[in-house]
């Protein structure tokens, strides 16, 4: 009788442990799924971050290229203005040219 009681007690403990183990397995499964979801989200965020970094780098290169083009255009503008003013100053004294050309013609 005493052995039967101990046997039943042990069976109950085994049953409770098995139930507890099953519950723990289920909790682990749920946590594992959550962890996989978090890992996936982290990978997505990392991918987005890398894409944004690449976009930023590309935009930075485009900006630097535009700044160089602007500088080149400014240099060309300055050069053309200088040539224009040189032409204006030589053509603003036509009497010198005429006097020279009349002297040659006579």
CSV table of N, CA and C in Angstrom, one decimal:
chain,number,residue,atom,x,y,z
A,1,UNK,N,0.8,-1.2,0.0
A,1,UNK,CA,0.0,0.0,0.0
A,1,UNK,C,0.9,1.3,0.0
A,2,UNK,N,1.9,1.2,0.8
A,2,UNK,CA,2.8,2.3,0.9
A,2,UNK,C,3.5,2.5,-0.4
A,3,UNK,N,3.9,1.4,-1.0
A,3,UNK,CA,4.6,1.4,-2.3
A,3,UNK,C,3.7,1.9,-3.4
A,4,UNK,N,2.4,1.5,-3.3
A,4,UNK,CA,1.5,2.0,-4.3
A,4,UNK,C,1.3,3.6,-4.3
A,5,UNK,N,1.3,4.1,-3.0
A,5,UNK,CA,1.2,5.5,-2.8
A,5,UNK,C,2.4,6.2,-3.4
A,6,UNK,N,3.6,5.7,-3.1
A,6,UNK,CA,4.8,6.3,-3.6
A,6,UNK,C,4.9,6.2,-5.1
A,7,UNK,N,4.4,5.0,-5.6
A,7,UNK,CA,4.4,4.8,-7.1
A,7,UNK,C,3.5,5.8,-7.7
A,8,UNK,N,2.3,6.0,-7.2
A,8,UNK,CA,1.3,7.0,-7.7
A,8,UNK,C,1.9,8.5,-7.6
A,9,UNK,N,2.6,8.7,-6.5
A,9,UNK,CA,3.2,10.0,-6.3
A,9,UNK,C,4.3,10.3,-7.4
A,10,UNK,N,5.1,9.3,-7.6
A,10,UNK,CA,6.1,9.4,-8.6
A,10,UNK,C,5.5,9.5,-10.1
A,11,UNK,N,4.4,8.8,-10.3
A,11,UNK,CA,3.8,8.9,-11.6
A,11,UNK,C,3.2,10.3,-11.8
A,12,UNK,N,2.6,10.8,-10.7
A,12,UNK,CA,2.1,12.2,-10.8
A,12,UNK,C,3.2,13.2,-11.1
A,13,UNK,N,4.4,13.0,-10.4
A,13,UNK,CA,5.5,13.9,-10.6
A,13,UNK,C,6.0,13.8,-12.1
A,14,UNK,N,6.1,12.5,-12.5
A,14,UNK,CA,6.5,12.3,-13.9
A,14,UNK,C,5.6,13.0,-14.9
A,15,UNK,N,4.3,12.8,-14.6
A,15,UNK,CA,3.2,13.4,-15.5
A,15,UNK,C,3.4,15.0,-15.5
A,16,UNK,N,3.5,15.5,-14.3
A,16,UNK,CA,3.7,17.0,-14.1
A,16,UNK,C,4.9,17.5,-14.8
A,17,UNK,N,6.0,16.7,-14.7
A,17,UNK,CA,7.2,17.1,-15.3
A,17,UNK,C,7.1,17.0,-16.9
A,18,UNK,N,6.4,16.0,-17.3
A,18,UNK,CA,6.2,15.8,-18.8
A,18,UNK,C,5.4,17.0,-19.3
A,19,UNK,N,4.3,17.3,-18.5
A,19,UNK,CA,3.4,18.5,-18.9
A,19,UNK,C,4.2,19.7,-18.9
A,20,UNK,N,5.0,19.9,-17.9
A,20,UNK,CA,5.8,21.1,-17.8
A,20,UNK,C,6.9,21.2,-18.9
A,21,UNK,N,7.4,20.0,-19.2
A,21,UNK,CA,8.4,20.0,-20.3
A,21,UNK,C,7.7,20.3,-21.6
A,22,UNK,N,6.5,19.8,-21.9
A,22,UNK,CA,5.8,20.1,-23.1
A,22,UNK,C,5.5,21.6,-23.2
A,23,UNK,N,5.1,22.2,-22.1
A,23,UNK,CA,4.8,23.6,-22.0
A,23,UNK,C,6.1,24.4,-22.3
A,24,UNK,N,7.2,24.0,-21.7
A,24,UNK,CA,8.5,24.7,-22.0
A,24,UNK,C,8.9,24.6,-23.4
A,25,UNK,N,8.7,23.4,-24.0
A,25,UNK,CA,9.0,23.2,-25.4
A,25,UNK,C,8.2,24.2,-26.3
A,26,UNK,N,6.9,24.3,-26.0
A,26,UNK,CA,6.0,25.2,-26.7
A,26,UNK,C,6.5,26.7,-26.5
A,27,UNK,N,6.9,27.0,-25.3
A,27,UNK,CA,7.4,28.4,-25.1
A,27,UNK,C,8.7,28.6,-25.9
A,28,UNK,N,9.6,27.6,-25.9
A,28,UNK,CA,10.8,27.7,-26.6
A,28,UNK,C,10.5,27.9,-28.1
A,29,UNK,N,9.6,27.1,-28.6
A,29,UNK,CA,9.2,27.2,-30.0
A,29,UNK,C,8.7,28.6,-30.4
A,30,UNK,N,7.8,29.2,-29.5
A,30,UNK,CA,7.3,30.6,-29.7
A,30,UNK,C,8.5,31.6,-29.7
A,31,UNK,N,9.3,31.4,-28.7
A,31,UNK,CA,10.5,32.4,-28.5
A,31,UNK,C,11.4,32.3,-29.8
A,32,UNK,N,11.6,31.0,-30.2
A,32,UNK,CA,12.4,30.8,-31.4
A,32,UNK,C,11.8,31.5,-32.6
A,33,UNK,N,10.5,31.4,-32.8
A,33,UNK,CA,9.9,32.1,-33.9
A,33,UNK,C,10.0,33.6,-33.8
A,34,UNK,N,9.8,34.1,-32.6
A,34,UNK,CA,9.9,35.6,-32.4
A,34,UNK,C,11.4,36.0,-32.7
A,35,UNK,N,12.3,35.2,-32.2
A,35,UNK,CA,13.7,35.5,-32.5
A,35,UNK,C,14.0,35.5,-34.0
A,36,UNK,N,13.5,34.6,-34.7
A,36,UNK,CA,13.7,34.5,-36.2
A,36,UNK,C,13.0,35.8,-36.8
A,37,UNK,N,11.8,36.2,-36.4
A,37,UNK,CA,11.2,37.4,-36.9
A,37,UNK,C,12.1,38.6,-36.7
A,38,UNK,N,12.6,38.7,-35.4
A,38,UNK,CA,13.5,39.8,-35.1
A,38,UNK,C,14.7,39.8,-35.9
A,39,UNK,N,15.3,38.6,-36.1
A,39,UNK,CA,16.5,38.5,-37.0
A,39,UNK,C,16.2,39.0,-38.4
A,40,UNK,N,15.0,38.6,-38.9
A,40,UNK,CA,14.6,39.0,-40.3
A,40,UNK,C,14.4,40.5,-40.4
A,41,UNK,N,13.8,41.1,-39.3
A,41,UNK,CA,13.6,42.5,-39.3
A,41,UNK,C,14.9,43.2,-39.3
A,42,UNK,N,15.8,42.7,-38.5
A,42,UNK,CA,17.2,43.3,-38.3
A,42,UNK,C,17.9,43.2,-39.7
A,43,UNK,N,17.8,42.1,-40.4
A,43,UNK,CA,18.4,42.0,-41.7
A,43,UNK,C,17.8,43.0,-42.7
A,44,UNK,N,16.5,43.1,-42.6
A,44,UNK,CA,15.8,44.1,-43.5
A,44,UNK,C,16.3,45.5,-43.2
A,45,UNK,N,16.4,45.8,-41.9
A,45,UNK,CA,16.8,47.2,-41.5
A,45,UNK,C,18.3,47.4,-41.9
A,46,UNK,N,19.1,46.3,-41.8
A,46,UNK,CA,20.5,46.4,-42.2
A,46,UNK,C,20.6,46.6,-43.7
A,47,UNK,N,19.8,45.9,-44.4
A,47,UNK,CA,19.7,46.0,-45.9
A,47,UNK,C,19.3,47.4,-46.3
A,48,UNK,N,18.3,48.0,-45.6
A,48,UNK,CA,17.8,49.3,-45.9
A,48,UNK,C,18.9,50.3,-45.6
A,49,UNK,N,19.6,50.1,-44.4
A,49,UNK,CA,20.6,51.0,-44.0
A,49,UNK,C,21.7,51.0,-45.1
A,50,UNK,N,22.1,49.8,-45.5
A,50,UNK,CA,23.2,49.7,-46.6
A,50,UNK,C,22.7,50.4,-47.9
A,51,UNK,N,21.5,50.2,-48.2
A,51,UNK,CA,21.0,50.9,-49.4
A,51,UNK,C,21.0,52.4,-49.3
A,52,UNK,N,20.6,52.9,-48.1
A,52,UNK,CA,20.6,54.3,-47.9
A,52,UNK,C,22.1,54.8,-47.9
A,53,UNK,N,23.0,54.1,-47.3
A,53,UNK,CA,24.4,54.5,-47.4
A,53,UNK,C,24.9,54.6,-48.8
A,54,UNK,N,24.5,53.6,-49.6
A,54,UNK,CA,24.9,53.6,-51.0
A,54,UNK,C,24.3,54.8,-51.8
A,55,UNK,N,23.0,55.1,-51.5
A,55,UNK,CA,22.3,56.2,-52.1
A,55,UNK,C,23.0,57.5,-51.7
A,56,UNK,N,23.4,57.6,-50.4
A,56,UNK,CA,24.1,58.8,-49.9
A,56,UNK,C,25.4,59.0,-50.6
A,57,UNK,N,26.1,57.9,-50.7
A,57,UNK,CA,27.4,57.9,-51.4
A,57,UNK,C,27.3,58.4,-52.9
A,58,UNK,N,26.3,57.8,-53.5
A,58,UNK,CA,26.0,58.2,-54.9
A,58,UNK,C,25.6,59.6,-55.0
A,59,UNK,N,24.8,60.1,-54.1
A,59,UNK,CA,24.4,61.5,-54.1
A,59,UNK,C,25.6,62.4,-53.9
A,60,UNK,N,26.4,62.0,-53.0
A,60,UNK,CA,27.6,62.8,-52.6
A,60,UNK,C,28.5,62.9,-53.9
A,61,UNK,N,28.7,61.8,-54.6
A,61,UNK,CA,29.5,61.9,-55.8
A,61,UNK,C,28.9,62.8,-56.9
A,62,UNK,N,27.5,62.7,-57.0
A,62,UNK,CA,26.8,63.5,-58.0
A,62,UNK,C,27.0,65.0,-57.6
A,63,UNK,N,26.9,65.3,-56.3
A,63,UNK,CA,27.0,66.7,-55.8
A,63,UNK,C,28.5,67.2,-56.1
A,64,UNK,N,29.5,66.4,-55.8
A,64,UNK,CA,30.8,66.8,-56.1
A,64,UNK,C,31.0,67.0,-57.6
A,65,UNK,N,30.4,66.2,-58.4
A,65,UNK,CA,30.5,66.3,-59.9
A,65,UNK,C,29.9,67.6,-60.3
A,66,UNK,N,28.7,67.9,-59.7
A,66,UNK,CA,28.0,69.2,-60.1
A,66,UNK,C,28.8,70.4,-59.6
A,67,UNK,N,29.4,70.3,-58.5
A,67,UNK,CA,30.3,71.4,-58.0
A,67,UNK,C,31.4,71.6,-58.9
A,68,UNK,N,32.1,70.6,-59.4
A,68,UNK,CA,33.2,70.7,-60.3
A,68,UNK,C,32.7,71.3,-61.7
A,69,UNK,N,31.5,70.8,-62.1
A,69,UNK,CA,30.9,71.4,-63.4
A,69,UNK,C,30.7,72.9,-63.2
A,70,UNK,N,30.1,73.3,-62.0
A,70,UNK,CA,29.9,74.7,-61.8
A,70,UNK,C,31.2,75.5,-61.8
A,71,UNK,N,32.2,75.0,-61.2
A,71,UNK,CA,33.5,75.6,-61.1
A,71,UNK,C,34.0,75.8,-62.6
A,72,UNK,N,33.9,74.7,-63.3
A,72,UNK,CA,34.4,74.7,-64.7
A,72,UNK,C,33.6,75.8,-65.5
A,73,UNK,N,32.3,75.8,-65.4
A,73,UNK,CA,31.5,76.8,-66.1
A,73,UNK,C,31.8,78.2,-65.6
A,74,UNK,N,32.1,78.4,-64.3
A,74,UNK,CA,32.5,79.7,-63.8
A,74,UNK,C,33.8,80.2,-64.5
A,75,UNK,N,34.8,79.2,-64.6
A,75,UNK,CA,36.0,79.5,-65.2
A,75,UNK,C,35.8,79.9,-66.7
A,76,UNK,N,35.0,79.2,-67.3
A,76,UNK,CA,34.7,79.4,-68.8
A,76,UNK,C,34.1,80.8,-68.9
A,77,UNK,N,33.1,81.1,-68.0
A,77,UNK,CA,32.4,82.4,-68.1
A,77,UNK,C,33.4,83.5,-67.8
A,78,UNK,N,34.3,83.4,-66.8
A,78,UNK,CA,35.3,84.4,-66.6
A,78,UNK,C,36.2,84.6,-67.8
A,79,UNK,N,36.6,83.5,-68.4
A,79,UNK,CA,37.5,83.6,-69.6
A,79,UNK,C,36.8,84.3,-70.7
A,80,UNK,N,35.5,84.0,-70.9
A,80,UNK,CA,34.7,84.6,-72.0
A,80,UNK,C,34.5,86.1,-71.7
A,81,UNK,N,34.2,86.4,-70.5
A,81,UNK,CA,34.1,87.8,-70.1
A,81,UNK,C,35.4,88.6,-70.4
A,82,UNK,N,36.5,88.0,-70.0
A,82,UNK,CA,37.8,88.6,-70.2
A,82,UNK,C,38.0,88.9,-71.7
A,83,UNK,N,37.7,87.9,-72.6
A,83,UNK,CA,37.9,88.0,-74.0
A,83,UNK,C,36.9,89.1,-74.5
A,84,UNK,N,35.7,89.1,-74.0
A,84,UNK,CA,34.7,90.1,-74.4
A,84,UNK,C,35.2,91.5,-74.1
A,85,UNK,N,35.6,91.7,-72.9
A,85,UNK,CA,36.1,93.0,-72.5
A,85,UNK,C,37.4,93.4,-73.3
A,86,UNK,N,38.2,92.4,-73.6
A,86,UNK,CA,39.4,92.7,-74.5
A,86,UNK,C,38.9,93.2,-75.9
A,87,UNK,N,37.9,92.5,-76.4
A,87,UNK,CA,37.4,92.9,-77.7
A,87,UNK,C,36.8,94.2,-77.7
A,88,UNK,N,36.0,94.5,-76.6
A,88,UNK,CA,35.4,95.8,-76.5
A,88,UNK,C,36.4,96.9,-76.4
A,89,UNK,N,37.5,96.7,-75.7
A,89,UNK,CA,38.5,97.8,-75.5
A,89,UNK,C,39.2,98.0,-76.8
A,90,UNK,N,39.5,96.9,-77.6
A,90,UNK,CA,40.2,97.2,-78.9
A,90,UNK,C,39.2,97.7,-79.9
A,91,UNK,N,37.9,97.4,-79.8
A,91,UNK,CA,37.0,98.0,-80.8
A,91,UNK,C,36.4,99.3,-80.4
A,92,UNK,N,36.7,99.8,-79.1
A,92,UNK,CA,36.2,101.1,-78.7
A,92,UNK,C,37.0,102.2,-79.2
A,93,UNK,N,38.2,101.9,-79.9
A,93,UNK,CA,39.0,103.0,-80.4
A,93,UNK,C,39.1,102.8,-82.0
A,94,UNK,N,38.0,102.8,-82.7
A,94,UNK,CA,38.0,102.5,-84.1
A,94,UNK,C,38.8,103.6,-84.9
A,95,UNK,N,38.9,104.8,-84.4
A,95,UNK,CA,39.6,105.9,-85.1
A,95,UNK,C,41.1,105.5,-85.3
A,96,UNK,N,41.7,104.8,-84.3
A,96,UNK,CA,43.0,104.4,-84.5
A,96,UNK,C,43.2,103.4,-85.6
A,97,UNK,N,42.2,102.5,-85.7
A,97,UNK,CA,42.2,101.5,-86.8
A,97,UNK,C,42.0,102.2,-88.1
A,98,UNK,N,41.0,103.2,-88.1
A,98,UNK,CA,40.7,103.9,-89.4
A,98,UNK,C,41.9,104.7,-89.8
A,99,UNK,N,42.5,105.3,-88.9
A,99,UNK,CA,43.7,106.2,-89.2
A,99,UNK,C,44.7,105.3,-89.8
A,100,UNK,N,44.9,104.1,-89.2
A,100,UNK,CA,45.9,103.2,-89.7
A,100,UNK,C,45.5,102.7,-91.1
A,101,UNK,N,44.2,102.3,-91.2
A,101,UNK,CA,43.8,101.8,-92.5
A,101,UNK,C,43.7,102.9,-93.6
A,102,UNK,N,43.4,104.2,-93.2
A,102,UNK,CA,43.4,105.2,-94.2
A,102,UNK,C,44.9,105.5,-94.6
A,103,UNK,N,45.8,105.5,-93.7
A,103,UNK,CA,47.1,105.7,-94.0
A,103,UNK,C,47.7,104.7,-95.0
A,104,UNK,N,47.3,103.4,-94.8
A,104,UNK,CA,47.7,102.4,-95.6
A,104,UNK,C,47.0,102.5,-97.0
A,105,UNK,N,45.7,103.0,-97.0
A,105,UNK,CA,45.0,103.1,-98.3
A,105,UNK,C,45.6,104.2,-99.1
A,106,UNK,N,46.1,105.3,-98.4
A,106,UNK,CA,46.6,106.4,-99.2
A,106,UNK,C,47.9,106.0,-99.7
